[in-house]
CSV table of C-alpha atoms in Angstrom, one decimal:
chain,number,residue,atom,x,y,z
A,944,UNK,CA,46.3,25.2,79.6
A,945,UNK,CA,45.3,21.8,78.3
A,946,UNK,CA,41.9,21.5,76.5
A,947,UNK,CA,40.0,18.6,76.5
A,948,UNK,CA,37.7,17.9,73.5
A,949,UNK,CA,35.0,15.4,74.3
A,950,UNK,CA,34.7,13.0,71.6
A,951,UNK,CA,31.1,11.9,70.2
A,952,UNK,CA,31.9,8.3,69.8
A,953,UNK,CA,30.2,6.0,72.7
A,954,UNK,CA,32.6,2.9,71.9
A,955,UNK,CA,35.3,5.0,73.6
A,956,UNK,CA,33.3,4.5,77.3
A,957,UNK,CA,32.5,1.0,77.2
A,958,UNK,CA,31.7,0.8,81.4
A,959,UNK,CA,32.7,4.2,83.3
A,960,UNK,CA,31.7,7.7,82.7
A,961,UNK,CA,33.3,10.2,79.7
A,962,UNK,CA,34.8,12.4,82.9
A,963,UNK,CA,35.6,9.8,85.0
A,964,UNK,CA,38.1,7.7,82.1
A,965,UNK,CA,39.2,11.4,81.2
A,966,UNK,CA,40.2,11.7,84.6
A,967,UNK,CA,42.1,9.4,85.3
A,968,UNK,CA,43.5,9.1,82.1
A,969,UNK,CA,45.1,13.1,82.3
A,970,UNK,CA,46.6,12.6,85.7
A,971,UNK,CA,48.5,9.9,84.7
A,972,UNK,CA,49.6,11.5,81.5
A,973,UNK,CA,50.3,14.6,83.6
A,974,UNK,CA,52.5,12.4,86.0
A,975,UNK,CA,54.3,11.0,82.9
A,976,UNK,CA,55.1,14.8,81.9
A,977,UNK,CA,55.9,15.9,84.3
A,978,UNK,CA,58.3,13.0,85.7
A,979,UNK,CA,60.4,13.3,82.6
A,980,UNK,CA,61.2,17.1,82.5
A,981,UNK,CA,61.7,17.0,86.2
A,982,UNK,CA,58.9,19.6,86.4
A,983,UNK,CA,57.7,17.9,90.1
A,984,UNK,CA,60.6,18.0,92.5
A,985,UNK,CA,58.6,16.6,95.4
A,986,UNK,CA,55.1,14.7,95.5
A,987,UNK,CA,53.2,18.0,94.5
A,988,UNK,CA,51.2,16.2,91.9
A,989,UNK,CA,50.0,14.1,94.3
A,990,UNK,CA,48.6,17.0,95.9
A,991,UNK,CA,47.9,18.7,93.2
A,992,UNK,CA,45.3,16.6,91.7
A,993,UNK,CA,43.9,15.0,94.6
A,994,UNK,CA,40.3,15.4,93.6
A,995,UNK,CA,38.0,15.5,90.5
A,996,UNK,CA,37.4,18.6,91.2
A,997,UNK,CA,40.8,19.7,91.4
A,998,UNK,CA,41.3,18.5,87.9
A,999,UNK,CA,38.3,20.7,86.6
A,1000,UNK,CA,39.5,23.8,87.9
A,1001,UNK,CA,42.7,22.6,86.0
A,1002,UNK,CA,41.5,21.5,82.6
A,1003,UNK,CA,39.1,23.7,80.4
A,1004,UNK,CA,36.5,22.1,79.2
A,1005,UNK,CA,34.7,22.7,75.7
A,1006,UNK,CA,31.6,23.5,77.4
A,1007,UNK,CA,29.0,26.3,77.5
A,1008,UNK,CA,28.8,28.7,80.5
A,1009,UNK,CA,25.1,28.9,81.7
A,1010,UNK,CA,24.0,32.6,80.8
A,1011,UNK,CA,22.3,34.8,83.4
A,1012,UNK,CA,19.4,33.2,82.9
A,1013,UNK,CA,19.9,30.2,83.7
A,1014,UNK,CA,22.5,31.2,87.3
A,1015,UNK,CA,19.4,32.8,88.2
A,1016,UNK,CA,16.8,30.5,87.2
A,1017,UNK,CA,14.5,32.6,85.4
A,1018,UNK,CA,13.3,33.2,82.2
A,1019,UNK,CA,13.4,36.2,79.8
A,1020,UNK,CA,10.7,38.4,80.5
A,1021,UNK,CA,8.3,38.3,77.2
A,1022,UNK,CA,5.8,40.2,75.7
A,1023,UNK,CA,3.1,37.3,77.6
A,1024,UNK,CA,4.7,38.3,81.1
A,1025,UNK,CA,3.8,41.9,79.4
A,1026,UNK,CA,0.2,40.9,78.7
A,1027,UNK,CA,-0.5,39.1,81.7
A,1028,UNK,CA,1.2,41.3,84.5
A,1029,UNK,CA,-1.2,44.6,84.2
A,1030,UNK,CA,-0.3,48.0,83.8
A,1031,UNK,CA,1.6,50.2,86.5
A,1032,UNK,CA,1.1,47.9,89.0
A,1033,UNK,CA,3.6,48.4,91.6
A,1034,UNK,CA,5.8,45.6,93.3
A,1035,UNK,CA,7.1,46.0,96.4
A,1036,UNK,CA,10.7,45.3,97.7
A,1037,UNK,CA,12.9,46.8,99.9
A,1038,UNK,CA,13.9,49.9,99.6
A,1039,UNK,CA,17.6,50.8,100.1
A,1040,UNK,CA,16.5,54.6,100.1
A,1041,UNK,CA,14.1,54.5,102.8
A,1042,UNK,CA,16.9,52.3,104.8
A,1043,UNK,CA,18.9,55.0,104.5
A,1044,UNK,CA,16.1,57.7,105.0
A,1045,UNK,CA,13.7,55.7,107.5
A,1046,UNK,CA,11.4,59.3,107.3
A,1047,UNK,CA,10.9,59.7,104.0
A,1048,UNK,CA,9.1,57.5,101.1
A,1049,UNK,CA,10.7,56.6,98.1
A,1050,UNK,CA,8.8,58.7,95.1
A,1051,UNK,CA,6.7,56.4,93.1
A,1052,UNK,CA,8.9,56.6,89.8
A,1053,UNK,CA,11.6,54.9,91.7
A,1054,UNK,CA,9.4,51.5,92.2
A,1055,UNK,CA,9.4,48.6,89.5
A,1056,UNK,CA,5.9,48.1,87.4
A,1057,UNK,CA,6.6,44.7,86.1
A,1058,UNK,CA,7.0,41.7,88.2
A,1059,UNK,CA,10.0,42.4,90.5
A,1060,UNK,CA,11.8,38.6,91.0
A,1061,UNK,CA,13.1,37.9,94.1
A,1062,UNK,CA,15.5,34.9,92.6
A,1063,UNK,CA,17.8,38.1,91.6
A,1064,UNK,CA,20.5,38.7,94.5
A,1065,UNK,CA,22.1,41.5,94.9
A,1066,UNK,CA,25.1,40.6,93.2
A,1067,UNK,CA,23.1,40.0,89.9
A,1068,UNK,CA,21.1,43.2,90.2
A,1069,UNK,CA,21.6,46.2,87.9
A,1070,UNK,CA,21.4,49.8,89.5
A,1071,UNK,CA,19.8,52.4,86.7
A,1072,UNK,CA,21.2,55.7,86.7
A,1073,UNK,CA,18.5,58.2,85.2
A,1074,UNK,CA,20.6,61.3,84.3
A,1075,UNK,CA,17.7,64.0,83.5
A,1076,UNK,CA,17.6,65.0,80.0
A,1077,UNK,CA,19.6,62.3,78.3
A,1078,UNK,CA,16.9,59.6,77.4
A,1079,UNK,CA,16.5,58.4,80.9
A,1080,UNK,CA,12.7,58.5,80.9
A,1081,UNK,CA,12.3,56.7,77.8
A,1082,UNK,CA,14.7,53.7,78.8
A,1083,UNK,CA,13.3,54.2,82.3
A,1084,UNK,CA,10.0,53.0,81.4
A,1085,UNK,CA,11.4,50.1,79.0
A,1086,UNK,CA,13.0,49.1,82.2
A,1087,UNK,CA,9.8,48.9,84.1
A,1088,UNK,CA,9.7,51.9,86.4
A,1089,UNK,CA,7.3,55.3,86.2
A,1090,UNK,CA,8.9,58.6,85.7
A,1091,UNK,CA,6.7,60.3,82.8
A,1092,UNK,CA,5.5,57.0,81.5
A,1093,UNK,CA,2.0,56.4,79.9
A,1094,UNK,CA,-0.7,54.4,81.5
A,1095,UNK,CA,-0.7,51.8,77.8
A,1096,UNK,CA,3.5,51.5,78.0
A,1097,UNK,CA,4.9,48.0,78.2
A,1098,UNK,CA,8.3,47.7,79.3
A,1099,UNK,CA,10.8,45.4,76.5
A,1100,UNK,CA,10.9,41.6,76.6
A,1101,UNK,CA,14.6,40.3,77.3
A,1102,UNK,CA,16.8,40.1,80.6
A,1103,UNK,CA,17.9,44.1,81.2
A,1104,UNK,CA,14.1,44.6,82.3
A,1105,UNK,CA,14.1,41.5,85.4
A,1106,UNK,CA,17.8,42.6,86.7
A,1107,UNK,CA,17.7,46.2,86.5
A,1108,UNK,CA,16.0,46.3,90.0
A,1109,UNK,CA,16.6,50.1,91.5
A,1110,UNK,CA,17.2,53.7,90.3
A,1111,UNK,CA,19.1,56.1,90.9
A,1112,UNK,CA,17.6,60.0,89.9
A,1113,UNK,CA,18.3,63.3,91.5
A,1114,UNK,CA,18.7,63.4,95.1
A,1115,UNK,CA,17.1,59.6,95.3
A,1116,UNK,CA,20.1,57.1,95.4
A,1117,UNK,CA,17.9,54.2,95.5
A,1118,UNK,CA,20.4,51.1,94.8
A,1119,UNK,CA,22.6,49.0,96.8
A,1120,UNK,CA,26.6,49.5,96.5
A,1121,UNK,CA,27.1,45.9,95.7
A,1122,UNK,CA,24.8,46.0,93.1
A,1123,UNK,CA,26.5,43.6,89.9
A,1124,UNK,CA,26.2,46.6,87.1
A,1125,UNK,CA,25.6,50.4,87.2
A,1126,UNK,CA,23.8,51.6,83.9
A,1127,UNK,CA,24.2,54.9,83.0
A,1128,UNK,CA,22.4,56.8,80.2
A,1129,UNK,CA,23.8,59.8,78.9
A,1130,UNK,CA,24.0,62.1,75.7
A,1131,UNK,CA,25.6,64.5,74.2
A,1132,UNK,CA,26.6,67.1,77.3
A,1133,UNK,CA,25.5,70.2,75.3
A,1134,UNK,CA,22.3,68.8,73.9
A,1135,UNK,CA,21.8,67.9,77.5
A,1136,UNK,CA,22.2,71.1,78.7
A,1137,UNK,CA,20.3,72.6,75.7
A,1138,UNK,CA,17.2,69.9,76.6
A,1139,UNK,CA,17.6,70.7,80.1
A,1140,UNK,CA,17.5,74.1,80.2
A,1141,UNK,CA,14.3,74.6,77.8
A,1142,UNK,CA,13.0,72.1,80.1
A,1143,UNK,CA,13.4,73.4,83.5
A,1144,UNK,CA,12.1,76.9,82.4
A,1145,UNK,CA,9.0,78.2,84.6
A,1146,UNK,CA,5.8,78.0,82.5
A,1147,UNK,CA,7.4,75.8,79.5
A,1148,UNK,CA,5.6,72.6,80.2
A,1149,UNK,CA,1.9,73.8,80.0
A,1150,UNK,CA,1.0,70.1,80.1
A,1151,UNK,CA,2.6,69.4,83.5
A,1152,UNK,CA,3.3,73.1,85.2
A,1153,UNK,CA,5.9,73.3,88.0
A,1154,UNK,CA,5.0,73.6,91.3
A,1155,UNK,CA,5.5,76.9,92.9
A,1156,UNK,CA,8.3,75.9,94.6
A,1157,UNK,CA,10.4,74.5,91.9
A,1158,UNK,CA,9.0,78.0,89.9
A,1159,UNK,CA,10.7,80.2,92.9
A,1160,UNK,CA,13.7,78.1,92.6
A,1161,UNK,CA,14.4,78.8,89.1
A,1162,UNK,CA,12.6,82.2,88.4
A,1163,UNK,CA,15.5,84.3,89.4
A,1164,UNK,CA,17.9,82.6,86.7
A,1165,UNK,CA,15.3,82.7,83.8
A,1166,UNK,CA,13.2,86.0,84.7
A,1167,UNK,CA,15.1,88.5,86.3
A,1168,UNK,CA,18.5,87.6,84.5
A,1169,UNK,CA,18.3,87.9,80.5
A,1170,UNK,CA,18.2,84.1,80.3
A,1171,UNK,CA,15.0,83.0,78.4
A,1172,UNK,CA,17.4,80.9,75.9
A,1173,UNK,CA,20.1,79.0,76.1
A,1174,UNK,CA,21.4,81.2,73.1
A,1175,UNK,CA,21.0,84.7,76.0
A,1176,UNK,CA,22.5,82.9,78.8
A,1177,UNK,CA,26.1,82.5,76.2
A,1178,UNK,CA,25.4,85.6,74.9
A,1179,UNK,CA,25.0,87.7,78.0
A,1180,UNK,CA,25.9,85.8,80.4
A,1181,UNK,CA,29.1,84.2,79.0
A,1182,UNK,CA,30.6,86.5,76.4
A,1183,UNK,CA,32.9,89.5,77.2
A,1184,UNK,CA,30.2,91.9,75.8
A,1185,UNK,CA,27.2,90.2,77.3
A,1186,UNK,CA,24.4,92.6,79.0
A,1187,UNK,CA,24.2,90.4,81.9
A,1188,UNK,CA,25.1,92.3,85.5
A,1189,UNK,CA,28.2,90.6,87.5
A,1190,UNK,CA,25.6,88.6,89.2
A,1191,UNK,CA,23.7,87.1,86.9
A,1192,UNK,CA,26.7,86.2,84.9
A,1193,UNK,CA,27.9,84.9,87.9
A,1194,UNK,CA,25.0,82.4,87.9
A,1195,UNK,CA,25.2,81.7,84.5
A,1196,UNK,CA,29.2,79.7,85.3
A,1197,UNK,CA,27.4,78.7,88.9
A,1198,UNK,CA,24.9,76.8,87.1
A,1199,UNK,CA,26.6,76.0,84.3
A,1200,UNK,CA,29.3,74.1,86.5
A,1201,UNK,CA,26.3,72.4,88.6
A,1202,UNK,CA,27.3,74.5,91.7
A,1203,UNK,CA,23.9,75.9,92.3
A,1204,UNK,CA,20.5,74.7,91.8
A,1205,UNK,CA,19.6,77.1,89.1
A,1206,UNK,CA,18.7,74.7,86.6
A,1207,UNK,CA,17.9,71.8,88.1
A,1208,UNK,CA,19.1,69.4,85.6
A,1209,UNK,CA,22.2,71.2,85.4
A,1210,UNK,CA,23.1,70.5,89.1
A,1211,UNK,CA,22.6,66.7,88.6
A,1212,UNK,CA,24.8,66.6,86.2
A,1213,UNK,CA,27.0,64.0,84.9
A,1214,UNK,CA,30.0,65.0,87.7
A,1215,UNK,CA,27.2,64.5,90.4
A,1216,UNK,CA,26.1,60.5,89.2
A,1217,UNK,CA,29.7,59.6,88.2
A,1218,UNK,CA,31.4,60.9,91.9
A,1219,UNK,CA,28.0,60.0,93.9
A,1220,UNK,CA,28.8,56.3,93.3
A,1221,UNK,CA,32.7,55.1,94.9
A,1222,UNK,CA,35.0,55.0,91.8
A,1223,UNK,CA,36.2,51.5,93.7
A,1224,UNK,CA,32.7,50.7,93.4
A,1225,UNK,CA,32.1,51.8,89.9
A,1226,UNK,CA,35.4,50.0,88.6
A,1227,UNK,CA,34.7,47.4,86.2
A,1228,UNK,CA,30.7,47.9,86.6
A,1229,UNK,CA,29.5,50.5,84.2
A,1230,UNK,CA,27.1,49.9,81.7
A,1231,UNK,CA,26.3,52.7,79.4
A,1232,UNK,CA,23.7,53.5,77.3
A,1233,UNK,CA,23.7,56.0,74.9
A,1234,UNK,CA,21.1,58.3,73.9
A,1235,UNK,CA,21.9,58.8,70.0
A,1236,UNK,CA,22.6,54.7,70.0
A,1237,UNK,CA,19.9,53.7,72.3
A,1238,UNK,CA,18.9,50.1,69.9
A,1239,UNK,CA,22.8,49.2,69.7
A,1240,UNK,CA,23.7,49.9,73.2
A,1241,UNK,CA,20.5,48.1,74.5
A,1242,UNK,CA,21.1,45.2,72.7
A,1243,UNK,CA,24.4,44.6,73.2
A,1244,UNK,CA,23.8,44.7,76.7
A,1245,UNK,CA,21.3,42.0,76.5
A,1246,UNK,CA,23.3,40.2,74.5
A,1247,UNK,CA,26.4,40.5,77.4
A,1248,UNK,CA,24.3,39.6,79.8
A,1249,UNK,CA,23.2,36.1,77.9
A,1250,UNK,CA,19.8,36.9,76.5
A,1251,UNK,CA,19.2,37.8,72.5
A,1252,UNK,CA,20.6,40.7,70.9
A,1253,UNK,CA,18.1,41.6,68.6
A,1254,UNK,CA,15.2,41.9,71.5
A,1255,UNK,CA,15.1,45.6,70.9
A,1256,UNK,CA,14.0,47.5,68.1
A,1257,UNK,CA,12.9,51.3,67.3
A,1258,UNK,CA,8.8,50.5,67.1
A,1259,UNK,CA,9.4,49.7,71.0
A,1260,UNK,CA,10.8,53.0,72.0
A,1261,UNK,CA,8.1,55.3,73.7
A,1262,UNK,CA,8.6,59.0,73.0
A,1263,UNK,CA,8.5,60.1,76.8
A,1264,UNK,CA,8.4,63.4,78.3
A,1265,UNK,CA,8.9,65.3,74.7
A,1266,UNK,CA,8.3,68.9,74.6
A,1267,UNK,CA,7.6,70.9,71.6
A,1268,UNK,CA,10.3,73.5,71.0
A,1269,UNK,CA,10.0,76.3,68.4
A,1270,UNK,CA,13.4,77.3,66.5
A,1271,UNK,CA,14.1,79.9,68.7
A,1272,UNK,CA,14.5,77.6,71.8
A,1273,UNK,CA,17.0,75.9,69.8
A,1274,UNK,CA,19.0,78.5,68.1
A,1275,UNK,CA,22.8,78.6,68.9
A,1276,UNK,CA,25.2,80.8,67.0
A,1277,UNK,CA,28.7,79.6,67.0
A,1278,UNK,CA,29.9,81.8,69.9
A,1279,UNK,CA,27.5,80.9,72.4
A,1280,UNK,CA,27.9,77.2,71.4
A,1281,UNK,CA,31.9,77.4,71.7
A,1282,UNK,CA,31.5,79.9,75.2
A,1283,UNK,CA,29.2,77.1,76.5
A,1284,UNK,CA,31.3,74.3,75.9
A,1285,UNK,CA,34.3,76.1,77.2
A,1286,UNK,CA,32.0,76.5,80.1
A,1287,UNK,CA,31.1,72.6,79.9
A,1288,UNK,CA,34.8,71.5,79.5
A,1289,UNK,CA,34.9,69.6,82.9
A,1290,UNK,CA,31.5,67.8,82.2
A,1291,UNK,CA,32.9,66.9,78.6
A,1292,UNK,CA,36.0,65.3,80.5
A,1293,UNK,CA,33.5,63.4,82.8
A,1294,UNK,CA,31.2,62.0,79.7
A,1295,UNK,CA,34.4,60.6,77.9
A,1296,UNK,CA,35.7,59.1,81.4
A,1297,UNK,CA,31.7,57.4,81.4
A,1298,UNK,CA,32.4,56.6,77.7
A,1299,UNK,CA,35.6,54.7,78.2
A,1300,UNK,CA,34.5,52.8,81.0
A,1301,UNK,CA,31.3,51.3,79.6
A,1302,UNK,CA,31.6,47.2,79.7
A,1303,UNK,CA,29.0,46.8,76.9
A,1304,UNK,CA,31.0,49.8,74.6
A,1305,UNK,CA,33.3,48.7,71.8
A,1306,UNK,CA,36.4,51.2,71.0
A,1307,UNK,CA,34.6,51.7,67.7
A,1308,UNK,CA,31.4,53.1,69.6
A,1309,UNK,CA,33.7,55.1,72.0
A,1310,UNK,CA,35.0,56.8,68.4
A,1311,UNK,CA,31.8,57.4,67.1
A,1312,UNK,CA,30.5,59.0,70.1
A,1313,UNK,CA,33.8,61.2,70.4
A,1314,UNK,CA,33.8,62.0,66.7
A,1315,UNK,CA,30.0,63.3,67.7
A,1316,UNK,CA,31.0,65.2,70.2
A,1317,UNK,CA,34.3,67.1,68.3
A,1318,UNK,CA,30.8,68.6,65.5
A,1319,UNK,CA,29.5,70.1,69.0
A,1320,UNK,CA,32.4,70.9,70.6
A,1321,UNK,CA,35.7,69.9,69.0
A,1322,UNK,CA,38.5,71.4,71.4
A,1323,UNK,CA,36.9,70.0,74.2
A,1324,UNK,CA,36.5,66.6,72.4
A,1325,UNK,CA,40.2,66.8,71.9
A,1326,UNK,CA,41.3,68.4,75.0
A,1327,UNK,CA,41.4,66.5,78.4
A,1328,UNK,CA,42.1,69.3,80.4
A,1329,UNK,CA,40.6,72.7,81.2
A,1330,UNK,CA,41.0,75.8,82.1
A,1331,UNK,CA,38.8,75.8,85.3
A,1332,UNK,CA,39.6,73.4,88.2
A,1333,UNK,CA,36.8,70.6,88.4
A,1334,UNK,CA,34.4,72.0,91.0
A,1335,UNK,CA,34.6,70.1,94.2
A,1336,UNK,CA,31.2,68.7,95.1
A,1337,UNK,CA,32.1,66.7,98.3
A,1338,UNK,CA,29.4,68.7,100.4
A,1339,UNK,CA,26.1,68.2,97.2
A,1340,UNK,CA,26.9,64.6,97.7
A,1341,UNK,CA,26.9,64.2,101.3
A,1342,UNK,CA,24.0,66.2,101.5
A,1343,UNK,CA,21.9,63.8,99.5
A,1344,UNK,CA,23.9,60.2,100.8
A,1345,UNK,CA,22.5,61.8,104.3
A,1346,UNK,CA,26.4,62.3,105.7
């Protein structure tokens, strides 16, 4: 393609404008060409460059594209937006959940707390996907929305706060299909599971109980099978020689697989987000932040999108929704952690599929994440197939789409 490099000096454009001369002067040196190696049969350069603007979707210029910012017309949200806008105060927009689900409201965490701009269509908007356990609250309220943030948190300045306009957590697909970008966060699947599982126990969180129904839901799994750790449930419930009954080891797979609602941050598990969303839609969208690079992924997503990438740094991260654990919560011996990642093989296979598809990722940062991933669990880092098929959860997602 032929470049055109505008020249500084003015005595070059005595009367007309730069673009105009440039024009003119290309089309004829185009006709010239192409005349002498017979390139035009017929009067196609006529009609090929019939207008000027015809000859500047031919030639490339040496010019900047605008950034995001400036297609949009806005500017970088800053720590004054920050000081001015108050804290948790909600702005409203439509809600593509409630569309969908005219009787019910969607849950407060959902909504935006910083300004929501209306200049941002729906082909500019970023959908966040909140996987439970894997950092999601913490970049949740950087992004400007609620779930288990504190009443003094200020989202980060930058661009990723303004366009990243809905959620998507649990059973609350809040976001438009068009939407430009989805954004996943995710970790480490048996860290995950690990945080997950201490998390979801009945009784753990004295600071926030569960409510008797999500207790009833889960008492079964961690009471009356031998499941208080993640270390018992590989242990009995995984192991040859486990003192689990048939049933409860039954669960054990169930839950482990996100087939029942055991664990509730087992069953939305990174299978459910990645198949909830049309792979057509998905294609070419995904944004990925990772938990054990959540600086370097943030900013190079800022930086993709046309803002600064330095705008994050470690003394903005909030700790949200940290639980103390004692060593015992976190104790894994090497058989339970290679029987649970056996167990995990299919969700491994989906977090490298999110890995490899991440826009904002670099094929260095795909290593180091995999090379992570081989210290927990190395055949399944090296592997892409298991030995049990991938559960089919057609019906858990038409059940929560409304279908």
């Amino acid at each position: 393609m032929t470049r055109i490099h505008k020249s500084s000096n003015s005595r070059s454009l005595p009367s007309a404008s730069r673009r105009d001369s440039l024009f003119w002067l290309a089309a004829v040196t185009i006709f010239l060409t192409a005349a002498s190696s017979r390139l035009f049969t017929s009067p196609s350069l006529e009609s090929e460059i019939k207008t000027r603007e015809d000859f500047n979707s031919i030639i490339q210029w040496d010019e900047p594209q605008p950034t995001l910012y400036e297609q949009l017309g806005i500017d970088a949200y800053s720590h004054q937006n920050i000081n001015t806008s108050g804290h948790h105060k909600i702005y409203k927009y439509i809600s593509p959940y409630e569309q969908r689900f005219p009787n019910y409201k969607r849950p407060y965490w959902a909504e935006k707390t910083i300004p929501y701009n209306n200049n941002v269509p729906t082909n500019k908007q970023i959908c966040f996907v909140h996987v439970g356990k894997a950092g999601g609250s913490t970049i949740g309220c950087s992004l400007g929305f609620s779930l288990h943030c504190s009443e003094d948190e200020q989202s980060i300045p930058g661009l990723l706060p303004i366009i990243t306009t809905h959620a998507f957590h649990r059973g609350v697909f809040d976001c438009k299909e068009d939407a430009a970008y989805y954004l996943f966060v995710i970790r480490d699947p048996l860290a995950r599971v690990m945080s997950a599982f201490n998390y979801n126990r009945p009784g753990a969180d004295k600071e926030e109980p569960k409510s008797e129904v999500f207790r009833a839901g889960t008492q079964d799994f961690y009471v009356k099978c031998p499941y208080w750790t993640l270390n018992d449930v590989a242990q009995n419930g995984l192991l040859s020689n486990g003192e689990a009954s048939v049933e409860c080891r039954r669960k054990a797979r169930q839950a482990l697989q996100g087939v029942k609602e055991f664990v509730p941050h087992w069953f939305f598990n990174f299978q459910y987000y990645y198949e909830f969303i049309s792979q057509d839609v998905l294609r070419g969208k995904m944004l990925v932040i990772r938990n054990e690079h959540i600086v370097d992924d943030w900013n190079s997503i800022e930086g993709m999108l046309g803002g600064h990438n330095n705008v994050m740094d470690p003394s903005l991260l909030p700790a949200n929704n940290v639980h103390n654990k004692n060593s015992t919560d976190l104790y894994l011996s090497e058989g339970s952690r290679f029987a649970l990642c056996k167990a995990l093989c299919n969700e491994i296979q989906v977090y490298k599929a999110i890995l490899r598809s991440a826009l904002n990722l670099m094929e260095e940062d795909v290593h180091i994440s995999l090379e992570e991933l081989r210290l927990q669990c190395p055949v399944e880092a090296a592997s892409e197939v298991c030995d049990a098929e991938k559960p089919d959860i057609t019906e858990k997602i038409l059940d929560r789409k409304g279908c």
